[in-house]
Amino acid sequence: MKQQVLIGKNLSLGYGIGNQQKVVLSNLDFELSSGQLTCLLGPNGVGKSTLIKAIMGKMEPFSGSIDLFGASPSSYHRDDLSKKLSVVLSEPIFPAQMTVEQLVALGRTPYLSWSGRLSEQDKKEVSLALEATKIDYLRQERLGELSDGQRQKAMIARALAQNCPLMVLDEPTSHLDLVNRYEVMQLLQEIAKTQNKAVLVVTHDLDIAIETGQQLWILNCGSPLIFGTPEDLILQGEINHLLPDDQYFFDSKRGKVVLRHQISSIQVEGPEELVYWVKKALVKSGKPIPKDSIIISEKPFRIFCEGKEFTLISEFIQHL
Amino acid sequence: MKSNRTSYLFLACLFLLGVLFLLNLSLGSVKIGFSEILEGIFTDHWERASYREIILNFRLPKALVAILVGIGLSLSGLQMQTFFRNPLAGPYVLGISSGAGFGVAILILAGSALGFTMGGVSPWSTAFAGIFGAGSILLLVSVVAWRVRDSMTLLIVGVMFGATVSALISVMAYFSQAESLKLYTIWSLGSLGGLGWYQVVILAVLILIGAIPVLASTRSFNALLLGESYAESMGINSLRLRWLVIISTGILAGGITAFCGPIAFVGIAVPHLARLIWKSPDHRVLFPGSALVGAGLLLLCDTISQLPGSAQTLPINAVTSLVGAPVVIGLVIKRNFSKEF
């Protein structure tokens, strides 16, 4: 049961400086559905944060409309908006002495009375959020003693406890190591699916976005927002819009960004996998490419070139 | 289990506060026993007539003022620290004590320098001058608060206002006579005594008016622990909270400074002590906890300032720092302070 949560139509956003309007983003069309993890990608300074601000209702569009459950986010009363939209922001603010449980309980703020006292229902929601993010075992730990990955999961649990159909996360993986990046994104995908939430993640990790996102939004300077499933965007070549420089392109066979550089003009013979890495090392080294042909053998790994034999790529590069 | 620990600590602190209260009434230039005090207060049967006078008209109002001042300064210190997300913030960061000092300086120093008097120097006139001065500074800060979005800018502006006003006081002090300079210096050392019952009641009402809106916003202060952006995303009106913090601190710290003079240290240190004792950032615990610790600390300091057994007293402003600073330094070094905040 997919439901449209957020719809943007012909949206223009920007800042007013004096009497002048500085348009940052224009003609954006997009939609966000429940049960889906959507990744927003784009270079620094393209206006991702501006778009997030507009979705959070902190700024009015110059033209066009944003529609969150039938109304513009900025038209909501703050109490109502806080029950529709929860956020994980990029600023790493956390009180070190607070326990994970207390942090997650803060997510219940919109539902509490002045005293901040939690009802049984609130406590249940906190437990559910801790279970969904798989950090139940950290319940009594203090935030200052957690790793970055654990803390980010706790922040996600807090947003989850706020019990909103839409979650927006601004670069939640930017401080994390590779494994934690995958874990956090995997977690968000699960949450979107099992709890039927619309999750929008701003990220710079193209690889992980393709791996985990059901939908990609690609923002680029001066061109409209491109959206679609990652697989479609790859096959249509649209993903290359993220790489404004002609030097790079998205290798759809390998599913990653590579240097376009004369990689194909180098003559290397041998098993495909080995040829790829040897070529890569050659291009990166910036050394002159040998005129003689290069032959690679597998098991044992050997490189033959200019009548010599090498057992490691590094030896070969050094020789050149 | 955890909430049990919190409750035990509250009970222990409440008991300690009771003991400190009785100790404060009992000790001084004349020692009066606990049982005699209790018997006198509850049955109005005093061992000596002079005891009745000492307890009811001197020590009891002073002890109550100590409790009120402790509660007021601690609460305003805690809300400032949370609001500005700064462990060094306190009730006086927005220049309120300098403002009150300015009002009193105009009354005492400028009066003597320019050769006019405003009906002499009484607790009432200094209180009015203090409220007037603190109110004016607060008004200026409010104008700024209305214009700037960022709370850190507000903090800097507050500190700058304070510095400017202190400089003006120095100029006035330079041109004033020795007599009035001494009067002003004595005011600036702070005093919990010398207030009549009528003034104690007014102070109590001010503390109540200042504290209730803060306690009623416990939920908002908790949400503010994650910063203004998160608080707003959880439905908190941060602009309204800013006004509440300014007005509440103005009433609490302004009122206290007007009646008792500036009292350093308590407002900054007590919230940290409460955090160390209860090991929680939750304002449902910290507000009552800070109030209890603040009241107890001020009673203790006042007892010490009486120099039990001698007729001399020390200025309370000096004692709070002399007693409090080593305690906090010890705690800070023993535990990682910045992590506790």
XYZ file of C-alpha atoms in Angstrom:
661
model
C 0.000 0.000 0.000
C 2.116 2.767 -1.356
C 0.906 6.195 -0.415
C 2.183 9.503 -1.686
C 3.500 11.439 1.251
C 5.248 14.396 -0.288
C 4.726 15.950 -3.706
C 6.696 18.849 -5.145
C 5.368 20.616 -8.228
C 7.301 23.137 -10.283
C 9.067 24.240 -7.131
C 11.437 27.215 -7.004
C 13.415 27.920 -3.864
C 15.926 30.513 -2.798
C 16.738 33.374 -0.473
C 15.618 36.948 -0.501
C 18.546 39.329 -0.097
C 17.106 42.804 0.270
C 14.734 43.243 -2.638
C 16.533 40.708 -4.757
C 15.572 37.091 -4.941
C 18.426 34.662 -5.248
C 16.996 31.512 -6.771
C 18.887 28.409 -5.692
C 16.643 25.711 -7.079
C 14.026 25.986 -9.786
C 11.458 23.826 -11.541
C 11.703 20.889 -9.186
C 9.201 18.088 -9.492
C 9.329 15.159 -7.144
C 7.289 12.738 -5.126
C 7.990 10.652 -2.074
C 6.080 7.476 -1.293
C 5.597 5.577 1.923
C 7.521 2.329 2.370
C 10.444 3.617 0.309
C 13.954 4.740 1.067
C 14.809 7.673 -1.179
C 18.341 9.016 -1.467
C 18.978 12.627 -2.431
C 22.317 13.025 -4.201
C 24.059 16.045 -5.594
C 27.280 18.041 -5.399
C 28.046 20.379 -2.496
C 26.297 23.712 -2.724
C 23.652 22.586 -5.189
C 20.864 23.344 -2.723
C 20.151 20.064 -0.973
C 19.955 21.784 2.402
C 17.650 24.433 0.940
C 15.313 21.737 -0.299
C 15.394 20.043 3.111
C 14.600 23.371 4.784
C 11.615 23.846 2.516
C 10.389 20.330 3.259
C 10.768 21.067 6.988
C 8.536 24.108 6.497
C 11.243 26.596 7.412
C 11.038 28.490 4.140
C 8.383 29.493 1.649
C 8.823 28.551 -2.017
C 9.117 31.438 -4.516
C 6.773 29.561 -6.807
C 5.315 26.105 -7.192
C 4.169 23.980 -4.286
C 5.206 21.385 -1.749
C 2.414 19.168 -0.588
C 2.821 17.141 2.620
C -0.341 15.118 3.205
C -2.421 17.693 1.389
C -0.952 20.912 2.764
C 2.226 22.942 2.521
C 4.682 22.142 5.368
C 5.003 25.828 6.279
C 1.234 26.099 6.709
C 1.168 23.459 9.443
C 1.056 24.436 13.081
C 4.371 23.406 14.674
C 2.624 20.817 16.863
C 0.991 19.135 13.873
C 4.116 19.243 11.719
C 6.143 17.590 14.481
C 3.787 14.603 14.243
C 4.158 14.343 10.447
C 7.883 14.877 9.954
C 10.877 13.863 12.080
C 14.478 14.697 11.282
C 18.058 13.629 11.885
C 20.212 16.691 11.299
C 23.839 16.785 10.202
C 25.065 18.853 13.174
C 26.513 16.436 15.740
C 24.877 17.859 18.896
C 24.473 15.553 21.828
C 24.650 15.947 25.607
C 27.277 13.437 26.728
C 25.579 12.584 29.991
C 22.263 11.624 28.416
C 21.467 7.934 28.163
C 20.293 6.383 24.911
C 16.901 5.774 26.467
C 16.568 9.431 27.493
C 17.561 10.554 24.001
C 15.006 8.299 22.342
C 12.369 9.436 24.858
C 12.952 13.030 23.692
C 11.436 11.905 20.406
C 8.125 11.671 22.269
C 8.243 15.423 23.043
C 5.365 16.364 20.694
C 3.059 14.006 22.556
C 3.933 15.078 26.104
C 2.423 17.601 28.491
C 4.420 20.533 29.954
C 6.178 18.376 32.549
C 7.671 15.998 29.989
C 6.372 12.974 31.886
C 6.192 9.772 29.797
C 3.002 7.723 29.739
C 2.986 3.914 29.426
C 2.218 4.345 25.724
C 5.234 6.651 25.328
C 7.486 4.130 27.064
C 6.228 1.426 24.719
C 7.004 3.576 21.682
C 10.522 4.187 23.017
C 11.073 0.440 23.423
C 9.768 -0.227 19.925
C 12.115 2.384 18.455
C 15.067 0.858 20.322
C 14.174 -2.601 19.033
C 13.654 -1.441 15.456
C 17.119 0.131 15.419
C 18.624 -2.895 17.191
C 20.185 -0.851 19.984
C 18.117 -2.195 22.857
C 21.345 -3.393 24.482
C 22.599 0.230 24.631
C 19.518 1.491 26.505
C 21.361 2.645 29.646
C 24.619 3.691 27.965
C 25.553 7.365 27.952
C 25.870 9.127 24.602
C 29.419 10.268 25.375
C 30.542 6.660 25.623
C 29.115 5.440 22.311
C 30.856 5.062 18.972
C 29.772 7.359 16.140
C 27.829 4.553 14.487
C 25.951 3.638 17.664
C 25.174 7.290 18.333
C 23.801 7.774 14.840
C 21.551 4.753 15.326
C 20.358 6.299 18.587
C 19.543 9.533 16.744
C 17.574 7.489 14.207
C 15.751 5.748 17.055
C 14.833 9.173 18.455
C 13.399 10.233 15.108
C 11.551 6.917 14.937
C 10.007 7.380 18.383
C 8.538 10.637 17.123
C 6.275 8.338 15.130
C 6.020 10.359 11.928
C 5.121 9.001 8.485
C 8.005 10.998 6.952
C 11.616 10.914 8.150
C 14.260 13.221 6.690
C 17.929 12.543 7.398
C 20.646 15.029 6.454
C 23.891 13.168 5.737
C 23.440 10.578 8.478
C 26.459 8.567 7.338
C 29.004 11.331 6.807
C 31.070 10.661 9.970
C 30.881 6.894 9.760
C 33.219 4.163 8.564
C 32.348 1.942 5.630
C 30.691 -0.883 7.572
C 28.613 1.511 9.662
C 27.540 3.380 6.524
C 26.098 0.196 5.093
C 24.545 -0.776 8.424
C 22.832 2.569 8.922
C 21.476 2.694 5.382
C 20.373 -0.934 5.589
C 18.601 -0.084 8.823
C 16.812 2.864 7.213
C 15.705 0.673 4.333
C 14.282 -1.879 6.761
C 12.469 0.831 8.702
C 10.957 2.219 5.511
C 9.738 -1.226 4.491
C 8.539 -2.710 7.764
C 6.996 0.452 9.190
C 5.732 1.753 5.854
C 7.465 5.110 6.306
C 8.741 7.485 3.674
C 12.449 8.000 4.371
C 14.468 10.692 2.609
C 18.239 10.546 3.071
C 20.682 13.177 1.890
C 23.948 11.412 1.148
C 27.141 11.589 -0.872
C 27.618 7.833 -0.984
C 26.609 6.924 -4.512
C 27.585 3.264 -4.072
C 25.531 2.792 -0.930
C 22.629 4.826 -2.289
C 22.447 2.533 -5.322
C 22.748 -0.513 -3.088
C 20.037 0.436 -0.575
C 17.807 3.136 -2.074
C 14.558 2.293 -3.813
C 14.451 5.728 -5.335
C 17.146 8.274 -6.164
C 16.761 12.016 -6.463
C 19.624 13.593 -8.342
C 20.070 17.344 -8.053
C 22.391 19.169 -10.360
C 23.247 22.775 -10.952
C 20.880 24.348 -13.414
C 19.028 21.204 -14.392
C 15.736 19.819 -13.083
C 15.661 17.168 -10.400
C 16.004 13.689 -11.872
C 14.254 10.905 -10.045
C 13.726 7.215 -10.553
C 14.853 3.823 -9.330
C 18.657 3.609 -9.261
C 18.701 0.761 -11.736
C 16.707 2.716 -14.321
C 18.897 5.754 -13.864
C 22.019 3.650 -14.400
C 20.747 1.996 -17.553
C 19.561 5.343 -18.962
C 22.950 6.857 -18.155
C 21.240 9.563 -16.075
C 23.515 8.824 -13.162
C 26.360 10.461 -15.103
C 24.679 13.799 -14.388
C 26.195 13.502 -10.933
C 29.635 13.565 -12.539
C 29.842 16.918 -14.284
C 33.439 16.349 -15.290
C 33.946 14.431 -18.529
C 36.896 12.619 -16.985
C 34.680 10.348 -14.887
C 31.843 8.085 -15.855
C 29.641 5.524 -14.168
C 30.678 2.035 -15.231
C 27.346 0.215 -15.290
C 29.038 -3.168 -15.493
C 30.954 -2.651 -12.258
C 28.410 -0.380 -10.612
C 30.917 2.301 -9.721
C 32.484 5.540 -10.821
C 35.706 5.218 -12.851
C 38.158 7.500 -14.621
C 37.398 7.711 -18.292
C 41.137 8.194 -19.011
C 42.710 6.191 -21.783
C 41.978 3.093 -19.728
C 40.785 1.240 -22.801
C 43.661 2.319 -24.997
C 46.227 0.435 -22.932
C 47.074 -2.972 -24.338
C 46.921 -5.572 -21.575
C 46.184 -9.237 -22.099
C 45.032 -11.735 -19.532
C 42.034 -12.603 -17.312
C 39.538 -9.718 -17.229
C 39.554 -9.170 -13.485
C 43.351 -8.912 -13.303
C 43.585 -6.707 -16.396
C 41.184 -4.239 -14.772
C 43.261 -3.734 -11.642
C 46.582 -3.562 -13.466
C 45.179 -0.916 -15.817
C 43.808 0.998 -12.843
C 47.182 1.015 -11.110
C 48.886 2.098 -14.339
C 46.541 5.038 -14.866
C 46.817 6.130 -11.249
C 50.640 6.007 -11.256
C 50.832 8.536 -14.080
C 53.913 6.740 -15.484
C 54.413 6.471 -19.246
C 52.582 3.508 -20.670
C 55.028 0.892 -22.028
C 55.047 0.453 -25.778
C 55.609 -3.238 -25.375
C 52.494 -5.336 -24.754
C 51.671 -6.376 -21.208
C 50.695 -9.964 -20.497
C 49.249 -11.158 -17.208
C 49.001 -14.711 -15.990
C 46.867 -16.057 -13.168
C 47.958 -18.684 -10.620
C 50.677 -17.808 -10.065
C 50.079 -14.083 -10.622
C 52.762 -12.718 -12.953
C 53.113 -9.641 -15.115
C 55.286 -9.980 -18.233
C 56.493 -6.840 -19.925
C 59.612 -5.736 -21.801
C 61.140 -9.185 -21.277
C 60.845 -8.968 -17.486
C 58.651 -10.793 -14.967
C 56.921 -9.198 -11.925
C 55.072 -10.824 -9.017
C 53.473 -7.658 -7.673
C 51.786 -4.728 -9.379
C 53.880 -2.348 -7.270
C 57.139 -3.874 -8.623
C 55.878 -3.459 -12.161
C 54.923 0.174 -11.618
C 58.282 0.901 -10.002
C 60.108 -0.552 -12.970
C 58.358 1.745 -15.432
C 15.882 1.070 39.987
C 17.261 4.252 38.527
C 14.286 6.323 39.609
C 14.742 4.885 43.100
C 18.227 6.328 43.250
C 16.860 9.699 42.140
C 14.199 9.656 44.852
C 16.661 8.628 47.586
C 18.943 11.474 46.587
C 16.037 13.913 46.776
C 15.100 12.678 50.242
C 18.706 12.886 51.407
C 19.059 16.425 50.065
C 15.776 17.491 51.654
C 16.918 16.118 55.018
C 20.269 17.847 54.665
C 18.492 21.093 53.818
C 16.441 20.780 57.034
C 19.580 20.232 59.102
C 21.356 23.159 57.441
C 18.306 25.339 58.076
C 18.289 24.560 61.810
C 22.065 24.917 61.976
C 21.788 28.308 60.323
C 19.213 29.436 62.908
C 21.212 27.976 65.762
C 24.689 29.334 65.061
C 25.830 32.934 65.176
C 27.185 35.318 67.739
C 24.889 33.586 70.249
C 24.397 29.816 70.029
C 20.782 28.707 70.461
C 20.016 24.985 70.711
C 17.904 23.104 68.109
C 15.273 22.073 70.665
C 14.898 25.612 71.984
C 14.410 26.942 68.446
C 11.809 24.309 67.555
C 9.987 24.748 70.859
C 10.001 28.521 70.458
C 8.739 28.489 66.882
C 5.959 25.956 67.432
C 4.768 26.912 70.940
C 5.964 30.504 71.137
C 7.540 29.651 74.458
C 11.063 31.096 74.498
C 13.738 30.435 77.089
C 14.774 34.067 76.922
C 12.936 37.018 75.437
C 16.017 38.033 73.472
C 16.039 34.641 71.702
C 12.586 35.377 70.317
C 13.829 38.645 68.872
C 16.992 37.080 67.434
C 15.260 34.124 65.827
C 12.011 35.628 64.586
C 13.184 39.023 63.426
C 16.755 38.385 62.464
C 17.803 34.818 61.802
C 14.567 33.354 60.437
C 14.058 35.979 57.710
C 17.743 35.736 56.833
C 17.590 31.929 56.535
C 14.473 32.180 54.361
C 16.181 34.774 52.166
C 19.159 32.423 51.824
C 16.828 29.645 50.645
C 14.973 31.934 48.227
C 18.205 33.349 46.799
C 19.663 29.855 46.416
C 16.579 28.621 44.574
C 16.287 31.683 42.356
C 19.917 31.894 41.283
C 20.220 28.151 40.658
C 17.081 27.996 38.539
C 18.083 30.970 36.430
C 21.621 29.594 36.066
C 20.332 26.228 34.896
C 17.975 27.684 32.314
C 20.724 29.955 30.970
C 23.141 27.037 30.630
C 20.615 24.926 28.773
C 19.347 27.778 26.635
C 22.793 28.966 25.546
C 24.181 25.416 25.512
C 27.149 26.825 27.402
C 28.505 25.441 30.690
C 29.863 28.881 31.659
C 26.545 30.676 31.363
C 24.890 31.872 34.553
C 22.194 34.237 35.768
C 24.411 37.253 35.198
C 25.604 36.625 31.625
C 23.027 38.975 30.141
C 24.431 41.820 32.228
C 21.717 41.758 34.861
C 23.983 42.136 37.899
C 25.866 44.979 36.217
C 22.518 46.567 35.436
C 21.348 46.319 39.037
C 24.755 47.598 40.143
C 24.339 50.515 37.765
C 21.013 51.460 39.315
C 22.460 51.329 42.814
C 25.587 53.182 41.680
C 23.432 56.016 40.335
C 21.624 56.150 43.675
C 24.728 56.095 45.861
C 27.678 57.295 43.776
C 26.195 59.749 41.315
C 24.004 61.102 44.107
C 27.039 62.038 46.133
C 29.115 63.210 43.175
C 26.419 65.520 41.873
C 25.414 66.606 45.331
C 21.845 65.306 45.523
C 20.344 62.539 47.614
C 17.399 60.354 46.773
C 15.960 60.012 50.222
C 18.997 58.310 51.687
C 20.129 54.727 51.333
C 17.658 52.181 52.708
C 16.921 48.588 51.688
C 13.893 49.901 49.813
C 15.722 52.556 47.842
C 18.561 50.229 46.830
C 16.016 47.567 45.879
C 14.152 49.998 43.650
C 17.374 51.298 42.128
C 18.510 47.714 41.523
C 15.237 46.698 39.893
C 15.322 49.838 37.776
C 18.897 49.152 36.610
C 18.376 45.448 35.936
C 15.121 46.236 34.133
C 16.786 48.793 31.848
C 19.550 46.388 30.850
C 16.956 43.693 30.313
C 15.018 46.027 28.050
C 18.123 46.655 25.944
C 18.895 42.944 25.744
C 15.290 42.288 24.734
C 15.539 44.755 21.856
C 18.593 42.829 20.673
C 16.892 39.473 21.253
C 14.046 40.627 19.094
C 16.383 41.440 16.219
C 18.918 38.579 16.266
C 18.135 34.979 15.469
C 21.193 33.349 16.941
C 21.330 32.760 20.689
C 25.142 32.912 20.703
C 24.996 36.484 19.363
C 22.598 37.320 22.173
C 25.068 35.911 24.697
C 27.931 38.017 23.346
C 25.789 41.158 23.298
C 24.720 40.506 26.895
C 28.327 40.192 28.039
C 29.223 43.399 26.153
C 26.359 45.316 27.786
C 27.598 44.108 31.150
C 31.135 45.305 30.406
C 29.918 48.716 29.253
C 27.797 49.240 32.333
C 30.647 48.116 34.633
C 32.853 50.719 32.974
C 30.240 53.418 33.640
C 30.136 52.355 37.296
C 33.939 52.664 37.471
C 33.736 56.201 36.083
C 31.144 57.113 38.699
C 33.228 55.486 41.439
C 36.277 57.467 40.378
C 34.480 60.776 40.850
C 32.565 59.948 44.003
C 33.488 60.551 47.644
C 35.082 57.995 49.915
C 31.968 57.729 52.077
C 29.589 56.810 49.278
C 32.202 54.631 47.607
C 32.303 52.550 50.778
C 28.505 52.324 50.818
C 28.499 51.106 47.242
C 31.298 48.608 47.893
C 29.371 47.170 50.823
C 26.283 46.762 48.639
C 28.374 45.036 45.963
C 29.619 42.513 48.550
C 26.083 41.261 48.975
C 24.042 40.683 52.091
C 21.265 38.267 52.961
C 20.357 39.988 56.216
C 18.847 43.356 56.853
C 15.552 42.562 55.145
C 12.293 42.888 57.046
C 9.464 40.364 56.806
C 7.630 42.543 54.317
C 10.613 42.516 51.950
C 11.070 38.765 52.412
C 7.487 38.218 51.283
C 8.019 40.394 48.210
C 11.210 38.487 47.350
C 9.324 35.194 47.757
C 6.597 36.390 45.403
C 9.202 37.469 42.828
C 10.921 34.069 42.999
C 7.572 32.334 42.584
C 6.607 34.472 39.592
C 10.008 33.893 38.005
C 10.128 30.154 38.662
C 6.651 28.985 37.673
C 6.863 29.635 33.909
C 10.283 27.952 33.828
C 9.087 24.843 35.641
C 6.057 24.772 33.343
C 8.401 24.542 30.343
C 10.356 21.501 31.537
C 9.440 19.645 28.350
C 10.818 22.451 26.174
C 14.076 22.670 28.135
C 14.598 18.930 27.725
C 14.048 19.172 23.980
C 16.461 22.121 23.867
C 19.272 19.826 25.037
C 19.571 18.740 21.401
C 19.854 22.323 20.139
C 17.334 24.766 18.735
C 16.889 23.038 15.371
C 15.959 19.694 16.883
C 13.727 21.367 19.468
C 11.845 23.157 16.701
C 11.465 19.918 14.754
C 9.781 18.497 17.837
C 7.248 21.293 17.958
C 8.961 23.602 20.456
C 8.481 27.338 19.963
C 12.065 28.460 20.523
C 11.299 32.151 20.148
C 8.709 32.012 22.908
C 11.171 30.070 25.060
C 13.793 32.764 24.521
C 11.448 35.446 25.851
C 10.538 33.229 28.738
C 14.210 32.743 29.633
C 14.944 36.484 29.430
C 11.936 37.522 31.493
C 12.283 34.774 34.069
C 15.986 35.438 34.605
C 15.296 39.143 34.770
C 12.770 38.639 37.555
C 14.780 36.011 39.456
C 18.319 37.376 39.200
C 17.205 41.004 38.960
C 14.986 40.749 42.046
C 17.626 38.938 44.081
C 20.383 41.351 43.117
C 18.151 44.301 43.904
C 17.435 43.092 47.457
C 20.670 41.284 48.356
C 23.331 42.652 46.027
C 25.220 40.551 43.504
C 25.891 37.015 44.719
C 28.483 35.328 42.578
C 29.162 31.738 41.812
C 25.929 30.046 42.966
C 24.132 30.404 39.660
C 26.954 28.931 37.597
C 28.120 26.196 39.977
C 24.911 24.751 41.416
C 23.492 23.351 38.140
C 26.806 21.537 37.635
C 26.663 20.153 41.172
C 23.115 18.936 40.528
C 24.250 17.248 37.306
C 27.061 15.530 39.202
C 24.760 14.376 42.005
C 21.840 13.113 39.940
C 23.893 12.143 36.860
C 21.067 13.131 34.578
C 20.512 15.884 32.021
C 16.723 15.601 32.508
C 15.231 18.917 33.675
C 12.468 17.089 35.533
C 15.273 16.110 37.922
C 17.622 19.070 37.462
C 15.156 21.880 38.212
C 14.121 20.611 41.668
C 17.631 19.241 42.239
C 19.327 22.573 41.523
C 16.796 24.394 43.704
C 17.534 22.061 46.639
C 21.311 22.185 46.240
C 21.247 25.955 45.734
C 19.171 26.560 48.866
C 21.420 24.250 50.906
C 24.633 25.785 49.602
C 23.509 29.306 50.420
C 22.398 28.308 53.927
C 25.803 26.729 54.478
C 27.640 29.782 53.171
C 25.541 32.089 55.302
C 26.243 29.985 58.398
C 29.956 30.213 57.697
C 29.780 33.947 57.028
C 28.344 34.455 60.550
C 31.667 33.183 61.929
C 29.940 31.181 64.707
C 30.968 32.338 68.145
C 32.116 35.782 67.053
C 30.265 39.029 66.542
C 31.908 39.590 63.158
C 30.447 38.579 59.796
C 32.016 38.067 56.386
C 30.426 39.342 53.148
C 28.253 36.607 51.635
C 29.453 37.256 48.074
C 33.007 36.430 49.132
C 31.994 33.360 51.136
C 30.000 31.767 48.308
C 33.064 31.908 46.090
C 35.536 30.958 48.834
C 33.505 27.920 49.843
C 32.125 26.995 46.465
C 35.142 27.379 44.217
C 37.340 24.705 45.871
C 34.402 22.291 45.921
C 33.761 22.712 42.227
C 37.451 22.709 41.288
C 37.821 19.423 43.178
C 34.870 17.868 41.405
C 35.950 19.148 38.032
C 39.421 17.712 38.331
C 38.181 14.395 39.646
C 35.624 13.940 36.913
C 35.744 14.975 33.308
C 33.711 18.134 33.536
C 33.075 18.853 29.876
C 31.735 15.345 29.464
C 29.267 15.862 32.268
C 27.606 18.808 30.609
